[in-house]
Short mmCIF file of C-alpha atoms in Angstrom, two decimals:
data_model
loop_
_atom_site.label_atom_id
_atom_site.label_comp_id
_atom_site.label_asym_id
_atom_site.label_seq_id
_atom_site.Cartn_x
_atom_site.Cartn_y
_atom_site.Cartn_z
CA MET K 1 -81.95 123.66 42.51
CA LYS K 2 -81.38 127.34 43.27
CA VAL K 3 -82.41 130.18 40.96
CA THR K 4 -82.00 133.92 41.38
CA VAL K 5 -84.84 136.42 41.02
CA LYS K 6 -84.00 139.00 38.32
CA ASP K 7 -87.11 141.19 38.53
CA TYR K 8 -89.87 141.73 41.09
CA LEU K 9 -91.70 138.41 41.23
CA ASN K 10 -95.09 137.39 42.70
CA VAL K 11 -95.36 134.13 44.63
CA ARG K 12 -98.37 132.31 43.15
CA VAL K 13 -100.19 129.76 45.31
CA GLY K 14 -101.49 126.48 44.02
CA LYS K 15 -101.19 126.83 40.24
CA PRO K 16 -98.92 128.37 37.54
CA SER K 17 -101.19 131.24 36.72
CA VAL K 18 -101.11 135.03 36.81
CA ASN K 19 -104.57 134.83 38.36
CA ALA K 20 -103.56 132.51 41.19
CA PRO K 21 -103.57 133.93 44.73
CA THR K 22 -100.38 135.68 45.83
CA TYR K 23 -99.28 136.58 49.32
CA GLN K 24 -95.99 138.35 48.64
CA TYR K 25 -93.50 139.36 46.01
CA LEU K 26 -89.74 138.77 45.90
CA ALA K 27 -87.20 141.47 45.14
CA PRO K 28 -84.38 141.14 42.58
CA GLY K 29 -81.44 139.24 44.00
CA SER K 30 -83.56 136.90 46.09
CA GLU K 31 -82.74 133.18 45.84
CA LEU K 32 -85.30 130.41 45.44
CA GLU K 33 -85.02 126.66 46.02
CA VAL K 34 -87.22 125.05 43.40
CA GLU K 35 -87.70 121.78 41.51
CA GLU K 36 -85.59 121.26 38.40
CA GLN K 37 -88.70 120.42 36.35
CA LEU K 38 -90.40 123.24 34.50
CA HIS K 39 -94.19 123.47 34.47
CA GLN K 40 -96.40 124.84 31.73
CA GLY K 41 -98.77 127.60 32.80
CA ASP K 42 -100.15 130.98 31.84
CA LYS K 43 -98.31 132.83 29.14
CA PHE K 44 -96.87 136.19 30.28
CA GLU K 45 -94.60 138.33 28.06
CA GLY K 46 -94.14 135.34 25.73
CA VAL K 47 -93.01 132.93 28.45
CA THR K 48 -95.23 129.98 29.51
CA THR K 49 -92.86 128.12 31.86
CA TRP K 50 -93.08 128.23 35.66
CA LEU K 51 -91.03 126.98 38.58
CA LYS K 52 -92.46 125.22 41.62
CA ASP K 53 -91.14 124.90 45.18
CA ALA K 54 -91.67 122.14 47.74
CA ALA K 55 -94.61 124.02 49.31
CA GLY K 56 -96.54 124.09 46.03
CA ASN K 57 -95.90 127.75 45.22
CA TYR K 58 -95.27 128.73 41.60
CA TYR K 59 -92.95 131.34 40.16
CA TRP K 60 -93.03 132.68 36.62
CA SER K 61 -89.65 131.67 35.13
CA GLY K 62 -89.33 134.86 33.03
CA ALA K 63 -88.31 136.83 36.11
CA THR K 64 -85.66 134.35 37.23
CA SER K 65 -82.18 133.24 36.19
CA ARG K 66 -83.90 130.40 34.35
CA SER K 67 -85.68 132.80 32.06
CA GLU K 68 -83.71 131.46 29.08
CA THR K 69 -86.31 128.69 28.96
CA THR K 70 -89.06 130.53 27.12
CA GLY K 71 -92.32 128.94 26.18
CA ASN K 72 -91.52 128.84 22.47
CA GLN K 73 -88.11 127.30 23.17
CA TRP K 74 -89.48 124.30 25.03
CA TRP K 75 -86.44 122.15 24.22
CA ILE K 76 -84.17 124.18 26.45
CA GLY K 77 -86.10 123.19 29.53
CA ASP K 78 -87.50 119.82 28.44
CA TYR K 79 -84.02 118.56 27.55
CA GLY K 80 -82.38 120.28 30.53
CA ILE K 81 -79.99 122.29 28.38
CA ASP K 82 -79.93 125.12 30.87
CA LEU K 83 -78.70 122.60 33.45
CA VAL K 84 -75.67 121.94 31.25
CA TRP K 85 -74.79 125.61 30.64
CA PRO K 86 -73.11 126.08 34.03
CA HIS K 87 -70.69 123.30 32.96
CA SER K 88 -70.32 124.24 29.32
CA LYS K 89 -71.71 126.52 26.61
CA GLY K 90 -69.60 125.00 23.88
CA GLU K 91 -66.35 126.83 24.58
CA GLY K 92 -63.34 125.50 22.71
CA VAL K 93 -65.44 124.00 19.88
CA THR K 94 -65.62 125.27 16.30
CA VAL K 95 -68.77 124.54 14.33
CA ILE K 96 -68.44 124.35 10.54
CA LEU K 97 -71.76 125.19 8.84
CA LEU K 98 -72.37 124.01 5.25
CA ASP K 99 -75.39 126.07 4.25
CA SER K 100 -76.61 129.29 2.64
CA GLY K 101 -74.19 131.53 4.50
CA ILE K 102 -74.87 133.84 7.48
CA ARG K 103 -76.03 137.37 8.21
CA GLU K 104 -73.91 138.90 10.96
CA ASP K 105 -76.53 141.58 11.60
CA SER K 106 -79.13 139.00 12.64
CA PRO K 107 -80.04 139.81 16.26
CA ASP K 108 -78.71 136.63 17.79
CA LEU K 109 -75.45 136.45 15.76
CA PHE K 110 -74.31 140.02 16.31
CA GLY K 111 -70.92 140.08 18.01
CA LYS K 112 -70.32 136.35 17.70
CA THR K 113 -66.94 134.88 16.63
CA MET K 114 -67.68 133.87 13.07
CA THR K 115 -65.86 133.49 9.76
CA LYS K 116 -67.58 133.57 6.34
CA ARG K 117 -66.42 131.54 3.35
CA SER K 118 -68.10 130.70 0.08
CA VAL K 119 -67.62 128.21 -2.75
CA ILE K 120 -70.15 129.86 -5.06
CA GLY K 121 -68.26 133.06 -5.83
CA ASP K 122 -69.66 135.60 -3.36
CA ASP K 123 -68.73 136.93 0.09
CA GLY K 124 -70.71 134.30 2.02
CA THR K 125 -73.54 136.57 3.11
CA ASP K 126 -76.90 134.80 3.54
CA THR K 127 -79.63 136.12 1.24
CA PHE K 128 -81.96 133.12 1.71
CA GLY K 129 -82.11 132.76 5.51
CA HIS K 130 -81.55 129.04 6.09
CA GLY K 131 -77.94 129.30 7.23
CA THR K 132 -78.68 132.22 9.53
CA LEU K 133 -81.54 130.23 11.08
CA MET K 134 -79.37 127.19 11.66
CA SER K 135 -76.61 129.34 13.17
CA SER K 136 -79.08 130.97 15.56
CA ILE K 137 -80.32 127.58 16.78
CA ILE K 138 -76.71 126.54 17.43
CA LEU K 139 -75.13 129.67 18.96
CA GLY K 140 -77.75 132.39 19.26
CA SER K 141 -76.84 134.95 21.88
CA GLY K 142 -80.23 135.23 23.52
CA ARG K 143 -81.14 138.73 22.39
CA SER K 144 -84.30 137.07 21.19
CA ILE K 145 -83.36 133.38 20.85
CA HIS K 146 -80.98 131.28 22.97
CA GLY K 147 -78.74 128.89 21.00
CA VAL K 148 -78.01 125.48 22.44
CA ALA K 149 -74.22 126.13 22.52
CA PRO K 150 -73.75 129.92 22.58
CA GLY K 151 -70.00 129.62 23.36
CA VAL K 152 -68.92 127.97 20.13
CA GLU K 153 -67.05 129.67 17.26
CA LEU K 154 -68.49 129.38 13.76
CA ILE K 155 -67.04 128.91 10.31
CA SER K 156 -69.75 129.33 7.66
CA ILE K 157 -69.12 127.80 4.23
CA LYS K 158 -71.76 129.00 1.78
CA ILE K 159 -72.76 126.31 -0.72
CA THR K 160 -76.13 127.59 -1.98
CA ASN K 161 -78.09 130.77 -2.53
CA ASP K 162 -81.54 129.25 -2.27
CA GLY K 163 -81.37 126.11 -0.18
CA GLY K 164 -81.12 123.79 -3.16
CA ILE K 165 -78.15 121.41 -3.29
CA ARG K 166 -76.05 121.29 -6.45
CA GLY K 167 -73.64 118.41 -6.50
CA GLN K 168 -70.50 120.26 -7.42
CA ASP K 169 -71.11 123.06 -4.90
CA PHE K 170 -71.67 120.57 -2.13
CA LEU K 171 -68.49 118.66 -3.04
CA GLU K 172 -66.52 121.92 -3.01
CA GLY K 173 -67.98 122.69 0.41
CA LEU K 174 -66.78 119.30 1.65
CA ASN K 175 -63.34 119.90 0.12
CA GLU K 176 -63.16 123.29 1.87
CA THR K 177 -64.07 121.54 5.13
CA GLU K 178 -61.25 119.05 4.62
CA LYS K 179 -58.78 121.85 4.15
CA ILE K 180 -59.85 123.45 7.43
CA LEU K 181 -59.54 120.17 9.31
CA ASP K 182 -56.17 119.31 7.79
CA ALA K 183 -54.83 122.73 8.71
CA ASP K 184 -55.54 122.35 12.43
CA ASN K 185 -55.61 119.00 14.12
CA ASN K 186 -55.66 120.52 17.58
CA LYS K 187 -59.10 122.13 17.41
CA GLN K 188 -62.35 120.36 18.15
CA PHE K 189 -64.86 120.53 15.30
CA VAL K 190 -68.55 119.76 14.88
CA ILE K 191 -69.89 120.02 11.34
CA ASN K 192 -73.53 120.90 10.58
CA CYS K 193 -75.15 119.75 7.35
CA SER K 194 -78.78 120.70 7.64
CA LEU K 195 -79.20 120.63 3.85
CA VAL K 196 -79.54 117.20 2.27
CA SER K 197 -79.17 115.83 -1.24
CA PHE K 198 -80.27 112.71 -3.06
CA GLY K 199 -80.70 111.60 -6.65
CA LEU K 200 -77.73 113.65 -7.93
CA GLY K 201 -76.06 110.73 -9.63
CA GLN K 202 -73.80 107.85 -8.76
CA GLN K 203 -70.51 109.70 -9.31
CA PHE K 204 -71.57 112.53 -7.01
CA GLU K 205 -72.56 110.00 -4.33
CA LEU K 206 -69.22 108.18 -4.62
CA ASP K 207 -67.21 111.42 -4.42
CA ALA K 208 -69.31 112.82 -1.56
CA VAL K 209 -69.12 109.62 0.49
CA ALA K 210 -65.37 109.41 -0.03
CA SER K 211 -64.95 112.98 1.22
CA ILE K 212 -67.23 112.43 4.20
CA LYS K 213 -65.27 109.29 5.20
CA ARG K 214 -62.03 111.28 5.07
CA ILE K 215 -63.63 113.95 7.27
CA LEU K 216 -64.81 111.35 9.79
CA SER K 217 -61.34 109.79 9.95
CA HIS K 218 -60.23 112.77 12.04
CA GLU K 219 -60.40 111.95 15.75
CA ASN K 220 -61.51 115.50 16.61
CA VAL K 221 -64.56 115.74 14.35
CA VAL K 222 -68.30 114.98 14.57
CA LEU K 223 -70.57 115.48 11.53
CA CYS K 224 -74.30 116.03 12.11
CA ALA K 225 -76.77 115.84 9.24
CA ALA K 226 -80.50 116.27 8.71
CA ALA K 227 -82.53 113.18 7.69
CA GLY K 228 -84.58 115.26 5.22
CA ASN K 229 -88.25 116.16 4.84
CA ASN K 230 -89.71 113.80 2.27
CA SER K 231 -91.70 111.48 4.57
CA PHE K 232 -89.49 108.58 3.46
CA ARG K 233 -89.25 105.46 5.57
CA ASN K 234 -86.25 103.17 5.04
CA PRO K 235 -85.06 104.88 1.84
CA HIS K 236 -83.35 102.67 -0.67
CA PHE K 237 -80.94 105.33 -1.90
CA GLU K 238 -78.33 107.61 -0.43
CA ILE K 239 -79.51 110.69 1.41
CA ILE K 240 -76.24 112.57 1.63
CA PRO K 241 -74.73 112.97 4.18
CA ALA K 242 -77.23 111.41 6.63
CA THR K 243 -77.01 107.81 5.39
CA VAL K 244 -73.22 107.67 5.45
CA ALA K 245 -71.90 105.42 8.22
CA GLY K 246 -70.53 107.49 11.11
CA VAL K 247 -72.64 110.57 10.46
CA ILE K 248 -74.97 111.62 13.29
CA ALA K 249 -78.38 111.69 11.57
CA ALA K 250 -81.33 113.62 13.06
CA ASP K 251 -85.01 113.55 12.32
CA GLY K 252 -87.49 115.97 13.86
CA LEU K 253 -90.20 116.15 16.48
CA ILE K 254 -92.56 118.92 17.55
CA LYS K 255 -94.55 119.61 20.69
CA VAL K 256 -98.31 119.91 20.29
CA ASN K 257 -100.51 120.66 23.29
CA GLY K 258 -97.84 119.31 25.60
CA ASN K 259 -97.32 116.10 23.61
CA TYR K 260 -94.30 115.15 21.50
CA GLU K 261 -94.90 114.04 17.91
CA ARG K 262 -92.54 113.12 15.09
CA LEU K 263 -92.78 115.55 12.19
CA LEU K 264 -94.91 113.93 9.51
CA SER K 265 -92.44 115.18 6.88
CA SER K 266 -89.39 113.68 8.61
CA ASN K 267 -87.45 110.98 6.81
CA TYR K 268 -86.75 108.15 9.20
CA TRP K 269 -84.92 104.83 9.13
CA PRO K 270 -83.60 102.59 11.90
CA ALA K 271 -80.05 103.94 11.70
CA VAL K 272 -81.14 107.50 12.49
CA ASN K 273 -79.26 108.43 15.69
CA VAL K 274 -81.58 110.93 17.34
CA THR K 275 -85.04 112.41 17.13
CA ALA K 276 -84.54 116.05 18.04
CA PRO K 277 -86.64 119.24 18.15
CA GLY K 278 -87.67 120.11 14.63
CA GLU K 279 -89.17 123.55 15.14
CA TYR K 280 -87.96 127.02 15.89
CA PRO K 281 -89.61 130.32 16.86
CA ILE K 282 -88.84 132.65 13.96
CA GLU K 283 -89.79 135.96 15.53
CA ALA K 284 -86.14 137.02 15.51
CA LEU K 285 -85.79 136.42 11.80
CA LYS K 286 -89.19 137.14 10.30
CA ASP K 287 -88.26 140.71 9.35
CA LEU K 288 -84.97 139.64 7.73
CA PHE K 289 -86.22 136.45 6.13
CA PRO K 290 -90.03 136.26 6.09
CA HIS K 291 -89.98 132.98 4.13
CA VAL K 292 -87.94 131.00 6.67
CA ASP K 293 -89.60 127.65 7.44
CA PRO K 294 -90.28 127.23 11.18
CA GLN K 295 -90.17 123.41 11.04
CA GLY K 296 -88.05 120.64 9.55
CA THR K 297 -85.22 118.17 10.14
CA SER K 298 -82.77 121.00 9.36
CA HIS K 299 -83.73 122.44 12.74
CA ALA K 300 -83.30 119.04 14.43
CA CYS K 301 -79.81 118.79 12.93
CA ALA K 302 -78.81 122.24 14.23
CA TYR K 303 -80.15 121.39 17.67
CA THR K 304 -78.15 118.15 17.64
CA THR K 305 -75.05 120.01 16.52
CA GLY K 306 -75.40 122.33 19.50
CA LEU K 307 -75.92 119.44 21.87
CA VAL K 308 -72.87 117.58 20.53
CA ALA K 309 -70.84 120.78 20.89
CA LEU K 310 -71.69 120.84 24.59
CA PHE K 311 -70.47 117.26 24.96
CA ALA K 312 -67.34 117.97 22.98
CA SER K 313 -66.56 121.11 24.96
CA MET K 314 -66.55 119.20 28.25
CA ALA K 315 -64.27 116.58 26.75
CA THR K 316 -61.81 119.10 25.33
CA ALA K 317 -61.69 120.88 28.68
CA LYS K 318 -60.11 117.66 29.97
CA GLY K 319 -57.63 117.53 27.09
CA LYS K 320 -59.55 114.85 25.17
CA LYS K 321 -60.70 114.70 21.54
CA TYR K 322 -64.29 113.95 20.66
CA ASN K 323 -65.47 112.03 17.58
CA HIS K 324 -68.59 110.49 16.11
CA LEU K 325 -68.32 107.31 18.15
CA ASP K 326 -68.32 109.31 21.38
CA ALA K 327 -71.31 111.35 20.23
CA ALA K 328 -73.34 108.40 19.00
CA SER K 329 -72.79 106.52 22.28
CA LEU K 330 -73.94 109.41 24.45
CA LEU K 331 -76.90 110.40 22.24
CA ALA K 332 -78.18 106.85 22.40
CA ARG K 333 -78.30 107.05 26.19
CA ILE K 334 -80.02 110.41 26.57
CA THR K 335 -82.68 110.34 23.84
CA PHE K 336 -85.66 108.17 23.17
CA ARG K 337 -85.14 107.77 19.44
CA ASP K 338 -88.26 105.84 18.60
CA THR K 339 -90.75 107.97 20.54
CA GLY K 340 -89.02 111.30 20.48
CA PHE K 341 -89.74 111.91 24.18
CA PRO K 342 -87.06 114.01 25.78
CA PRO K 343 -85.31 112.54 28.79
CA SER K 344 -85.93 113.80 32.30
CA THR K 345 -83.73 116.53 33.68
CA GLN K 346 -82.33 113.94 36.11
CA LEU K 347 -81.25 111.81 33.18
CA ILE K 348 -79.73 114.84 31.50
CA ARG K 349 -77.71 115.57 34.62
CA GLU K 350 -76.58 111.95 35.02
CA LYS K 351 -75.79 111.23 31.37
CA ILE K 352 -74.68 114.49 29.84
CA ILE K 353 -72.88 116.14 32.71
CA ASN K 354 -71.47 113.15 34.53
CA THR K 355 -70.77 110.94 31.53
CA SER K 356 -69.20 113.73 29.48
CA SER K 357 -67.14 114.88 32.40
CA ASP K 358 -65.82 111.36 33.00
CA SER K 359 -65.35 110.42 29.38
#
């Protein structure tokens, strides 16, 4: 693949290190032919990923057009998301976020196309941080964090002030979602429910499941939900919305010393659709929300929402609608659910780009 040099860049011989021998530097605007795979190496200005050419030379990715793939955003490179961006960044897709609201002045949301709503009697501004974090994972502009699908539009429906789920507020959020969907059957929607609920009573579960099923009956909607962080295996009760048939459920993994591990706190059961990245670098938000949790299945859900938005965007560009059956089919082919290992960049290219383009 070809990348463009953005800043003066040393050619490092033999290993991805700032201390490796160098015999020349490349000027901005130069083009490089390199492998698609990213290599871990010395950390420089916060970036630990390096590119390699056929001759065994290494190039620090932070000075190239692939610099979006920073060391603390390993999923962008490991899952090949930056290979999808030339084909789609989520344009034409609207994400509906049921969460704690958003802060438009957060660095990676500033200037984005977003609408705030609330079912709890305020203006929809996030005072807790969870909703702003999820939004940044999905569509962050890259001022400090790159979202998976930075081209989507966002409708935020605030259903909580503190991250806790109250049955009636959640139901009202679902009802508000139904109104949005019923008002526009021509748009493509992906819904993000990173907050989960359980044990709120049989009537709540019945009402919530009925609403979710109505939402999923739309042929232009995918609903993604977090599996939750209770370390449950094969739960015998409803975790809403993740256990509802048709919902794309996500549990989380992290990367430790180059190895992928499922989050110990992740709920997991055989019907979970995807094991997705469950961590997030919070440097961009630590001043606004110092208590934001850097790990959890909430993050995995937001990542999955962004990924699905990329699929849906490519489908809508061909005049097609995209639903939960389409998403589940493709996710099953590009993720290793039981191990959490990301697919190779070749598999990403074959399955995401080619399959989505042909679907």
